[in-house]
Coordinates of C-alpha atoms and ligand atoms in Angstrom, one line a residue:
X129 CA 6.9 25.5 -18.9
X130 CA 5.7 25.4 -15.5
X131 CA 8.6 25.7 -12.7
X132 CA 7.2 23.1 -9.8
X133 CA 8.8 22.0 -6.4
X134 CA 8.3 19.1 -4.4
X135 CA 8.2 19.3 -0.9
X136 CA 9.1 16.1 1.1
X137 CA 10.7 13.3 -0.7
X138 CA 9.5 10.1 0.8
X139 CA 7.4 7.5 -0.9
X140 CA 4.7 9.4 -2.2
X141 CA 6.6 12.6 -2.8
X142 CA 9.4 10.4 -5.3
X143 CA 6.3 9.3 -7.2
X144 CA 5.5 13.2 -7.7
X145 CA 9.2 14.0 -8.4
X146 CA 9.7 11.2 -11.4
X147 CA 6.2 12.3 -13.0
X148 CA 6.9 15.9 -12.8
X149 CA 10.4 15.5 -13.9
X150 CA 8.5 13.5 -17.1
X151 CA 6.4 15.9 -17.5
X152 CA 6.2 18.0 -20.7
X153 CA 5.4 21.1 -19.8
X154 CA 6.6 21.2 -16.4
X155 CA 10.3 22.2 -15.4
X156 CA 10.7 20.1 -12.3
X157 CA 13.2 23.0 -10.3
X158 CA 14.0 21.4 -6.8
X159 CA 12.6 19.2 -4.1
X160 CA 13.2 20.2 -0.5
X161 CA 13.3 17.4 2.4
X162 CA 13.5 18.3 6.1
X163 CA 16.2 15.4 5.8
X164 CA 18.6 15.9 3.5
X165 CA 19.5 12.4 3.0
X166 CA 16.1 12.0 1.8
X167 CA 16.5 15.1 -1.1
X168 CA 19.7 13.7 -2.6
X169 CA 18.0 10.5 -3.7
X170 CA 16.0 12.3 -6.2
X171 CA 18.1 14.9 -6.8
X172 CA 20.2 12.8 -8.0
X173 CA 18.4 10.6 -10.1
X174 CA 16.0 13.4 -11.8
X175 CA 19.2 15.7 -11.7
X176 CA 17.9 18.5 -10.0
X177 CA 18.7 21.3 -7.5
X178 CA 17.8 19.8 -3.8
X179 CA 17.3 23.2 -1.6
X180 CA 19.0 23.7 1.3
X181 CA 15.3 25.2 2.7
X182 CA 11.9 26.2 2.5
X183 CA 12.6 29.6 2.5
X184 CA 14.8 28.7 -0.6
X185 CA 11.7 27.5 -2.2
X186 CA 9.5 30.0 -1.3
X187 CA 11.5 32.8 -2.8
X188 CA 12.2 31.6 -6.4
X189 CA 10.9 33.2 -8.6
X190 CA 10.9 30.3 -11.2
X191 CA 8.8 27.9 -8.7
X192 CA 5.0 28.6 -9.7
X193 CA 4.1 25.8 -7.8
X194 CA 4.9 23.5 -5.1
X195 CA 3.5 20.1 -4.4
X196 CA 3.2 18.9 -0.6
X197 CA 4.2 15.5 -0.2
X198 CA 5.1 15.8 3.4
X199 CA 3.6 14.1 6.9
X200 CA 0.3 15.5 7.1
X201 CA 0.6 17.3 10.2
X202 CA 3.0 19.8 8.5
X203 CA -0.1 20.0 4.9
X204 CA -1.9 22.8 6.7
X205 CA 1.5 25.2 7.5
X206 CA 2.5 24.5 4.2
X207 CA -0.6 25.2 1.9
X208 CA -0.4 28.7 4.1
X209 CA 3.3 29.6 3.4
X210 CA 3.1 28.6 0.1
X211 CA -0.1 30.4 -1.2
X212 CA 1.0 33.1 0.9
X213 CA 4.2 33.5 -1.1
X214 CA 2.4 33.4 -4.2
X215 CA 2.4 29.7 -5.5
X216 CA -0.2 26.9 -6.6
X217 CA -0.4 24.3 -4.5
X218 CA -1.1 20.4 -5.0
X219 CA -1.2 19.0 -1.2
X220 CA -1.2 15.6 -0.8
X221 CA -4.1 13.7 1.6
X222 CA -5.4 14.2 4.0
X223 CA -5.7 18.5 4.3
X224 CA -5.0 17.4 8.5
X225 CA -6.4 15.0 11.0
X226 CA -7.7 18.0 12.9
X227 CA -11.5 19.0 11.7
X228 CA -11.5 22.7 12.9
X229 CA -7.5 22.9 12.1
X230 CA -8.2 22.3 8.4
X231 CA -11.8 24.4 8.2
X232 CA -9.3 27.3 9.9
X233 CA -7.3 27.0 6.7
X234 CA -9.9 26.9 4.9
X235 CA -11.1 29.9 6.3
X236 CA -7.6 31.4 5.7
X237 CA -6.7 30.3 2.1
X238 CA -10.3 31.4 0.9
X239 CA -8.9 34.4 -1.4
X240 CA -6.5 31.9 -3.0
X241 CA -8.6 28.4 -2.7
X242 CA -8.5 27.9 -6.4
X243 CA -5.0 27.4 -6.6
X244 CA -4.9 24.6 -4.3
X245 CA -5.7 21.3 -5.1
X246 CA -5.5 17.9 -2.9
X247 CA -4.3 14.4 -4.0
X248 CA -6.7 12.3 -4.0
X249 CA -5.7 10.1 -6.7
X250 CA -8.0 7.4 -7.0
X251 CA -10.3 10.1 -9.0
X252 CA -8.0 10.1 -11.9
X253 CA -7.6 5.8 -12.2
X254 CA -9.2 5.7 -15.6
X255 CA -11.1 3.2 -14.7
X256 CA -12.8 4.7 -11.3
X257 CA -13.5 8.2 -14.0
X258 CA -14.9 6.1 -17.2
X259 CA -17.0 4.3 -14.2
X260 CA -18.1 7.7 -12.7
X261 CA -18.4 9.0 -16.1
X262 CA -20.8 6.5 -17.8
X263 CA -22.9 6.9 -14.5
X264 CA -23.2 10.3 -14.5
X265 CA -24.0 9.9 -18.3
X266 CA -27.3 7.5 -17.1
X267 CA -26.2 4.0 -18.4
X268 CA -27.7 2.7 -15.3
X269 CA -30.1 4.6 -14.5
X270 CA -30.3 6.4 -10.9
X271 CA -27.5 5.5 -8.7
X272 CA -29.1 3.2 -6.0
X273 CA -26.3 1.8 -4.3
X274 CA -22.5 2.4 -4.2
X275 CA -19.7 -0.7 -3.5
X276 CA -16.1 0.5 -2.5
X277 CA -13.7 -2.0 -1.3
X278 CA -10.5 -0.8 -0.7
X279 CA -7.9 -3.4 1.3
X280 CA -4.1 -2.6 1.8
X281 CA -1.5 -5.3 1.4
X282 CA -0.5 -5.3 4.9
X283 CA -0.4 -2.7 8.1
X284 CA 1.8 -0.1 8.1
X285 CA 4.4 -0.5 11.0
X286 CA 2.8 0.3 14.5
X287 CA 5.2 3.5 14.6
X288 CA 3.3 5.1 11.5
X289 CA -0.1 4.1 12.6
X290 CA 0.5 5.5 16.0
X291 CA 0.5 9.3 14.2
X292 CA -1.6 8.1 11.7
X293 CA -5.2 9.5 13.2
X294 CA -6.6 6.4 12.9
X295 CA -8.3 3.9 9.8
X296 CA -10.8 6.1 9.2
X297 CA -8.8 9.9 8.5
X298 CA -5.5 7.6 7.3
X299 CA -7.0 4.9 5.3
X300 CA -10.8 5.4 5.0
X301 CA -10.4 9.3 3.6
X302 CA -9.8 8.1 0.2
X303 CA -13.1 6.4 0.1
X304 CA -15.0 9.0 1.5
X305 CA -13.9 11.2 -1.2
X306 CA -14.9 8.4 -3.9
X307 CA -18.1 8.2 -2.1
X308 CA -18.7 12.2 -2.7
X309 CA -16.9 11.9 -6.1
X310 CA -19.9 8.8 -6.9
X311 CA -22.6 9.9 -4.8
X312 CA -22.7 13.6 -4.2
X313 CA -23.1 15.0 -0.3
X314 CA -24.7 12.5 3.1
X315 CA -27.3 13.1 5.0
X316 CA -25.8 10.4 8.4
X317 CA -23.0 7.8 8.1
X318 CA -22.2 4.8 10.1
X319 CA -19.6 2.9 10.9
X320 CA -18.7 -0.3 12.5
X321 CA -15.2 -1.3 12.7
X322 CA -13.1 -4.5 14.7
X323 CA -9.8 -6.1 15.2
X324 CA -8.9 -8.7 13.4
X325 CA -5.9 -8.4 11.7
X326 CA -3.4 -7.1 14.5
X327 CA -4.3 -6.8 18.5
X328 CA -1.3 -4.6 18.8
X329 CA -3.2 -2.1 16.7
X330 CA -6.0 -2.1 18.8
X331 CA -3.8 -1.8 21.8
X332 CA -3.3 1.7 20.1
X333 CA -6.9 2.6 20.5
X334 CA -7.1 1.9 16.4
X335 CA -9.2 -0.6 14.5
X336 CA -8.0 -2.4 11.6
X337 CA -11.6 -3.5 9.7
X338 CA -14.6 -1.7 9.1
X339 CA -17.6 -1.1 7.4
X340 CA -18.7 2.4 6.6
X341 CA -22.2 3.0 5.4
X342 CA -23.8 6.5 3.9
X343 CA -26.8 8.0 3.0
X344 CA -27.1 10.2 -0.1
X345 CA -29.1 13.1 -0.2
X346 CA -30.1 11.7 -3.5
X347 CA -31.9 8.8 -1.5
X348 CA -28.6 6.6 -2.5
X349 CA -27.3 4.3 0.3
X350 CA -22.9 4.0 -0.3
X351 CA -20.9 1.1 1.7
X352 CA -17.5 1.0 2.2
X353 CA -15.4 -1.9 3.6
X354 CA -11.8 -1.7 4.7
X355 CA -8.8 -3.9 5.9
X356 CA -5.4 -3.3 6.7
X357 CA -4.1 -7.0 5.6
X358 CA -5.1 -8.6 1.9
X359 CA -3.1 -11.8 1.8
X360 CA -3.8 -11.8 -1.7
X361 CA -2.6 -7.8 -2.8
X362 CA -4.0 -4.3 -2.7
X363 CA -7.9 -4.9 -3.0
X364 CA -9.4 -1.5 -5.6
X365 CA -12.8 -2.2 -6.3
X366 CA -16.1 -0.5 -7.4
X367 CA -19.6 -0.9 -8.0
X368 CA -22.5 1.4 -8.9
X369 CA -26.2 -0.1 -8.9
X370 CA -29.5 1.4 -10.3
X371 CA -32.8 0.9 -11.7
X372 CA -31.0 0.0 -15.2
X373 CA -27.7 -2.2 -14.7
X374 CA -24.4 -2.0 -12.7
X375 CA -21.3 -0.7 -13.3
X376 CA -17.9 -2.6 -12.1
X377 CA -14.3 -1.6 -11.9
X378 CA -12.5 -4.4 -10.7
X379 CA -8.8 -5.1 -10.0
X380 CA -6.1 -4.7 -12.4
X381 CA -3.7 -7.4 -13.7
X382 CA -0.2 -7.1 -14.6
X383 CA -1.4 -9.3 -17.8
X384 CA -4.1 -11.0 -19.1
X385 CA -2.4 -14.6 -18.4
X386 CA -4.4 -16.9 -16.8
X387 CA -3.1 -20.9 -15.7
X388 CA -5.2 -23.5 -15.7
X389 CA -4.2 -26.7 -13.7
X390 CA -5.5 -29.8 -11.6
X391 CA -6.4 -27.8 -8.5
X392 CA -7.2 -24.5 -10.2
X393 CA -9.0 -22.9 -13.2
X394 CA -8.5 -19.5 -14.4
X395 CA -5.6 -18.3 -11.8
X396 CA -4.5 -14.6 -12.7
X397 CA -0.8 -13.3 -11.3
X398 CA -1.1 -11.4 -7.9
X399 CA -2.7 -8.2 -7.5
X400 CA -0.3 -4.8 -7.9
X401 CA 1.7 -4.9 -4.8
X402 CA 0.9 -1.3 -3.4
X403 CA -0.6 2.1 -4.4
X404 CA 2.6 2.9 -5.8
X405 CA 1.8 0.5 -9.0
X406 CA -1.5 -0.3 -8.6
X407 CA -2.3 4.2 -9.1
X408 CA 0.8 4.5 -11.3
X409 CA -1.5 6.0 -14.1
X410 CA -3.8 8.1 -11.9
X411 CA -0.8 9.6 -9.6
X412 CA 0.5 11.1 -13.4
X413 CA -2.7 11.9 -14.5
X414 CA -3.7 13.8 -11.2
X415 CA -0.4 16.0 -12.3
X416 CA -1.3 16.5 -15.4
X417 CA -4.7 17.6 -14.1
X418 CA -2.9 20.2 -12.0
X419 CA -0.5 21.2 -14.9
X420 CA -3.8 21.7 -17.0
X421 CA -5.4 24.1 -14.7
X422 CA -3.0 25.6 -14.1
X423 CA -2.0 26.8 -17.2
X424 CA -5.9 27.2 -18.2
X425 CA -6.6 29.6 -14.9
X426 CA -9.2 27.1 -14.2
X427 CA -10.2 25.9 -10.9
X428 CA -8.9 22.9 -9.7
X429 CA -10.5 19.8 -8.7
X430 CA -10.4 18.1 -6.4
X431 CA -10.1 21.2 -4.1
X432 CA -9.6 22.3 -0.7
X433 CA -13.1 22.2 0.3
X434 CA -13.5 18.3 -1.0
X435 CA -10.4 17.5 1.4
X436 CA -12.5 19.2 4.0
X437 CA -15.5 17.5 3.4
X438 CA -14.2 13.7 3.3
X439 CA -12.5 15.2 6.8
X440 CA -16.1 16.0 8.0
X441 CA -17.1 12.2 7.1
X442 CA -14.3 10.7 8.7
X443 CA -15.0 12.6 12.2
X444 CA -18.1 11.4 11.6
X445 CA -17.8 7.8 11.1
X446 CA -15.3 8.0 14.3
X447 CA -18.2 9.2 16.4
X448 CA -20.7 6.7 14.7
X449 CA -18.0 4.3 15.6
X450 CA -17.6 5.4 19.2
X451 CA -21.8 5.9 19.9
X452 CA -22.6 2.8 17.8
X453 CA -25.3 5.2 16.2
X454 CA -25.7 6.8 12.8
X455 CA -24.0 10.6 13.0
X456 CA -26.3 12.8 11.2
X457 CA -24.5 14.9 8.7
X458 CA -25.2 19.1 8.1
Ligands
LIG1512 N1 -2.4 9.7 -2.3 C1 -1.7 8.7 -1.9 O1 -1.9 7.6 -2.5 C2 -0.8 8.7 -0.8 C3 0.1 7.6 -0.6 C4 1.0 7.7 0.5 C5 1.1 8.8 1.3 N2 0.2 9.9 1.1 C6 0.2 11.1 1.9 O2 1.4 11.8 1.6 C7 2.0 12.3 2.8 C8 3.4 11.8 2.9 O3 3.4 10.4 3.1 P1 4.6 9.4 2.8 O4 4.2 8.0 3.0 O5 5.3 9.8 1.5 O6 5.6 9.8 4.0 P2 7.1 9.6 4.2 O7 7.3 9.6 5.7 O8 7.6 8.4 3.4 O9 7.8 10.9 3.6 C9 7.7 12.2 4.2 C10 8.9 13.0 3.9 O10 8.7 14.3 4.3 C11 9.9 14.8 5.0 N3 9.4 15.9 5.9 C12 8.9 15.9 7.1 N4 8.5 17.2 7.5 C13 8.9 18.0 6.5 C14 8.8 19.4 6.3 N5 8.2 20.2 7.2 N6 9.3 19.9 5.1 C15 9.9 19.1 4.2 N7 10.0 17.8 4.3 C16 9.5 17.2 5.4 C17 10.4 13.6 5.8 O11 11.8 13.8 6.1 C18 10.1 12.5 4.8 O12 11.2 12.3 3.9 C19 1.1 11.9 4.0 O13 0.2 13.0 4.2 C20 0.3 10.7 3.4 O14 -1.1 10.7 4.0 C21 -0.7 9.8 0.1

């Protein structure tokens, strides 16, 4: 049994703490929360220790491992104290807003970067790995273009996105690391982006739409379109196109009922609210993934240095976004 702490129990981090606490060979042995108010929740419920510090975590012996589900600006510290004192990591997105912050801690954590691994959950949805899997395996033929649509529900409240560094490194990083994970490394990306869901956010200096498109090394061109607001649920979609075919992953239903009435045919029930159920199975599979490696002495993946490089894309697409030019990439 692994002995794992969480750090940070708000919404992402009680996700963690329910699938660790399920988890067969891990021994779920505290979470930690700045605010204690927001420890006894699951300490409670999953009937485990909730520390009365960091330093408590730090020093037990029986924690191997600690996963970072705090705001981002504290990932970097973190990753640092916790390798430092010996344990495996598994940091939540994004490593840090900050480009030369992160590639500093990169620089730092090299003797122990393969015991870190980041969140980014969409590349254990098993339908975004079969999808990436048969295209690797050639079913289509070589990848020509790549399709990622990713719209949220609604906006976040403005006091959230005003710390939030912005669509691109909030939103946008989890499809520049399904870009990578589909199409490899970028020669230039470009990005357009607008208003048009909320002026208030643009009063912030944020947009709330854009479109994102990349260049592969591999000659592969990769678009990515965003919104904050999707009247009709969280929008997950894929597409790979080549020489042979196409590959689709499209939304998930709750069920595979469909009405049928005078003003409609084939209606499905709304999308998954949020990323909460609509990556249920990816968030425990990207713990088992961790759990694996763990265990194994293999290196994990995704990996510091893949949180650093969907970083490098987002600063990127910001300056493409500010010059209205493509940003060529090293
Ligand atoms: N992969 C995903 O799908 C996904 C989804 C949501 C959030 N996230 C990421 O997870 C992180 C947390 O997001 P959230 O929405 O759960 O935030 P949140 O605000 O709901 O929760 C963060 C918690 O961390 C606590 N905290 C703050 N500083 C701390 C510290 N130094 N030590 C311990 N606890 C501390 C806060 O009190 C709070 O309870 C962010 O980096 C976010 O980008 C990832």
């Amino acid at each position: 049994m692994i002995g794992v702490a969480v750090l940070g129990c708000g919404r992402i981090g009680r996700v963690h703490a329910r699938n660790l606490a399920r988890h067969p060979r891990v021994r779920l042995e505290m979470v930690f929360d700045a605010d204690p108010a927001a420890a006894a929740h699951p300490a409670r419920e999953l009937k485990v220790r909730a520390a009365g510090g960091l330093t408590e975590v730090l020093a037990a012996p029986q924690v191997a491992a600690v996963l970072v589900a705090t705001p981002t600006d504290s990932h970097v510290p973190l990753i640092i104290q916790a390798l430092e004192a010996g344990k495996a990591v598994l940091c939540e997105k994004p490593v840090d807003l900050d480009l030369e912050r992160a590639r500093a801690c990169g620089a730092r954590i090299a003797p122990h970067a393969a015991r870190v691994m980041l969140g980014f959950n969409r590349r254990f949805d098993p339908s975004f790995r079969t999808l990436r899997t048969r295209l690797a395996g050639g079913e289509i033929g070589q990848l020509e273009l790549a399709l990622i649509t990713s719209r949220d529900p609604a906006p976040p409240p403005l006091a959230y996105l005003k710390g939030s560094g912005g669509l691109l490194a909030d939103m946008t990083i989890h499809d520049f690391d399904m870009a990578r994970y589909l199409a490899g490394e970028f020669i230039d990306v470009q990005a357009v982006g607008a208003n048009r869901v909320d002026p208030q956010i643009g009063r912030l200096g944020d947009i709330d739409t854009c479109m994102v498109t990349l260049r592969a090394a591999s000659g592969a061109l990769v678009h990515i379109n965003n919104s904050r607001r999707c009247v009709y649920g969280y929008d997950q979609r894929l597409e790979v196109f080549g020489a042979r075919g196409m590959l689709q992953a499209g939304n998930q239903d709750a069920t595979t009922v469909r009405s049928f009435a005078a003003g409609y045919t084939a209606a499905r029930a709304a999308l998954p609210e949020f990323f909460i159920e609509r990556y249920r199975e990816a968030y425990e599979a990207e713990v088992d993934a961790f759990v694996t490696a763990l265990e194994a002495g293999t290196p994990m993946s995704p990996d510091f240095n893949d949180g650093v490089a969907a970083l490098e894309l987002a600063a990127a697409a910001a300056q493409s976004l500010r010059s209205g030019r493509p940003v060529a990439l090293r």
